[in-house]
PDB file of C-alpha atoms in Angstrom:
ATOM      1  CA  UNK A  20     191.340  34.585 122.100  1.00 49.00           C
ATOM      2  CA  UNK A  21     191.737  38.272 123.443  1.00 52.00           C
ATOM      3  CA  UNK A  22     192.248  39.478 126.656  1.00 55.00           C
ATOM      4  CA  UNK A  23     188.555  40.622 126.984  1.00 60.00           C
ATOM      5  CA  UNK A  24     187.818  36.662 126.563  1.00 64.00           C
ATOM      6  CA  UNK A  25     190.216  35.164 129.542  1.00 72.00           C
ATOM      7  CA  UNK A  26     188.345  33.939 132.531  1.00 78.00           C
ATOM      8  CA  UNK A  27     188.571  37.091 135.268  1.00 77.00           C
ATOM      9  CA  UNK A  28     190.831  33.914 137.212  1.00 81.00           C
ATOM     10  CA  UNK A  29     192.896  33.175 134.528  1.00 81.00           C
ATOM     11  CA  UNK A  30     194.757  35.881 135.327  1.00 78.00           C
ATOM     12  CA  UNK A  31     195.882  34.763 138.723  1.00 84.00           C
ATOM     13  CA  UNK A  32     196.559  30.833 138.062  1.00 87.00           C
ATOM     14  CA  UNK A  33     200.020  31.161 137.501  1.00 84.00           C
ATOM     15  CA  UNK A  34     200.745  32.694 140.711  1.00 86.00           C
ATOM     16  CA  UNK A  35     198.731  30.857 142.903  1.00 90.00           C
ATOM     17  CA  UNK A  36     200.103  27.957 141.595  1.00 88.00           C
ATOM     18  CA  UNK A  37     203.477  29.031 142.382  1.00 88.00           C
ATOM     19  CA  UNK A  38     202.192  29.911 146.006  1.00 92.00           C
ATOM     20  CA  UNK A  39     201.126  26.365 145.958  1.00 93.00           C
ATOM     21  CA  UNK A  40     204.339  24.830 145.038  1.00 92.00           C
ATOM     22  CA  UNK A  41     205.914  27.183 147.991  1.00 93.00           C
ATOM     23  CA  UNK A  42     203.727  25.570 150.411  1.00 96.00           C
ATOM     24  CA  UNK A  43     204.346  22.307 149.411  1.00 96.00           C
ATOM     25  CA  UNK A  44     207.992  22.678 149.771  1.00 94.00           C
ATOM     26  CA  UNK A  45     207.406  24.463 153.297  1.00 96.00           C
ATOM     27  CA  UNK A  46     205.489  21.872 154.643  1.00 97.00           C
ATOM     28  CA  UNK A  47     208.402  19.315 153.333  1.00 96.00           C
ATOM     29  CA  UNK A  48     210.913  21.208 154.527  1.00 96.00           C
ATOM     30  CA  UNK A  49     209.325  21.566 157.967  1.00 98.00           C
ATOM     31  CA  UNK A  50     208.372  18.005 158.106  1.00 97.00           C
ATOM     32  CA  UNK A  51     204.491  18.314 157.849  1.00 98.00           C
ATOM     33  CA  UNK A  52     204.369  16.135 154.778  1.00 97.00           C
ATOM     34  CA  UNK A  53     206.450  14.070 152.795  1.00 98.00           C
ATOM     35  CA  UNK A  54     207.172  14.164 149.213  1.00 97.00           C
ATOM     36  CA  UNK A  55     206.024  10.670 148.782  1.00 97.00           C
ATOM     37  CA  UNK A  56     203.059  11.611 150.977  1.00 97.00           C
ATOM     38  CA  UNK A  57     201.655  12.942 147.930  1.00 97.00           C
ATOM     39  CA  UNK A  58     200.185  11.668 144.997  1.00 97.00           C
ATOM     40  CA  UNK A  59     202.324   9.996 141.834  1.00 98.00           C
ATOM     41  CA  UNK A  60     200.697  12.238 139.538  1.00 97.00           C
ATOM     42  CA  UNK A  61     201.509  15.508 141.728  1.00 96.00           C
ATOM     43  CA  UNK A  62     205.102  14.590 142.698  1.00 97.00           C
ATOM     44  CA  UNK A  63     205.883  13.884 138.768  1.00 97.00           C
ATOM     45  CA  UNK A  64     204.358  17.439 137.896  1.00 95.00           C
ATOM     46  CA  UNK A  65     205.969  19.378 140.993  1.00 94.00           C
ATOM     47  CA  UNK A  66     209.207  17.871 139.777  1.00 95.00           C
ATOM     48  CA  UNK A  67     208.639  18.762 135.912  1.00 95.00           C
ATOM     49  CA  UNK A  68     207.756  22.533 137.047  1.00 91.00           C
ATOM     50  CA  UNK A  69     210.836  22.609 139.312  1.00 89.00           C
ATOM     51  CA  UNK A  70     213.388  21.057 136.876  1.00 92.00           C
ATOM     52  CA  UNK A  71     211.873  24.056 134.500  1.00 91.00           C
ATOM     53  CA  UNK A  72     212.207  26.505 136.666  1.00 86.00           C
ATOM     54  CA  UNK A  73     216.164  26.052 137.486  1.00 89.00           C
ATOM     55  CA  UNK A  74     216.132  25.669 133.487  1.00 88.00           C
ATOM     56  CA  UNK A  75     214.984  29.048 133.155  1.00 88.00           C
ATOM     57  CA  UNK A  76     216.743  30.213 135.901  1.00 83.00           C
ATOM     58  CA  UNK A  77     219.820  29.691 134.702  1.00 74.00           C
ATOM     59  CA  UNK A  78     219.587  30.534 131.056  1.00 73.00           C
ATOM     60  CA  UNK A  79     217.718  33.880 132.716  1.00 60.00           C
ATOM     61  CA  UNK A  80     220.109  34.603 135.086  1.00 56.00           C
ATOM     62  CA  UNK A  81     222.172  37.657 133.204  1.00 57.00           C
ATOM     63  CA  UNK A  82     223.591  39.472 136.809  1.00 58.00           C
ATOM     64  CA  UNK A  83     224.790  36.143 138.230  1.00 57.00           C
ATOM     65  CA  UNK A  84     223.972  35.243 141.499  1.00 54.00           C
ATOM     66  CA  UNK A  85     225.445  38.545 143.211  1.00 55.00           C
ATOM     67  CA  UNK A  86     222.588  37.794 146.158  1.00 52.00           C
ATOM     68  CA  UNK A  87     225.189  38.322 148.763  1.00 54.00           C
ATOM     69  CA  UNK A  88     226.676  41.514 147.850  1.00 53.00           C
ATOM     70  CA  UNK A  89     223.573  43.757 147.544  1.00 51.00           C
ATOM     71  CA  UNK A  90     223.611  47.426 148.004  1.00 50.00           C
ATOM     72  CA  UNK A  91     221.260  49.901 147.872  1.00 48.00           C
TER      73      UNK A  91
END
């Protein structure tokens, strides 16, 4: 399929589901919600994406984690 084909949405699932998982973890953090509040299926994908995530983040993370020494 081309990139003429793709949905004009398509486009901006990944990010909004990454804005989604933010909020979810907000509203944990901050008590709103519990994990367990939500549903099986969503707390087994939420996991999967996160466990991913640190995955890549680690295998991606060429600079090291240098966050506290920043200058510009």
């Amino acid at each position: 399929m081309s990139d003429k084909n793709i949905h004009p949405l398509s486009s901006s699932d990944a990010g909004l589901a990454r804005v989604t998982e933010d909020l979810i973890e907000l509203l944990i953090a901050r008590g709103v919600i519990r994990f367990t509040d939500l549903p099986l299926a969503a707390q087994n994908k939420l996991l999967e994406r996160k466990e991913t995530r640190a995955r890549l983040g680690n295998s991606l993370d060429l600079l090291g984690d240098d966050s506290g020494n920043e200058t510009i």
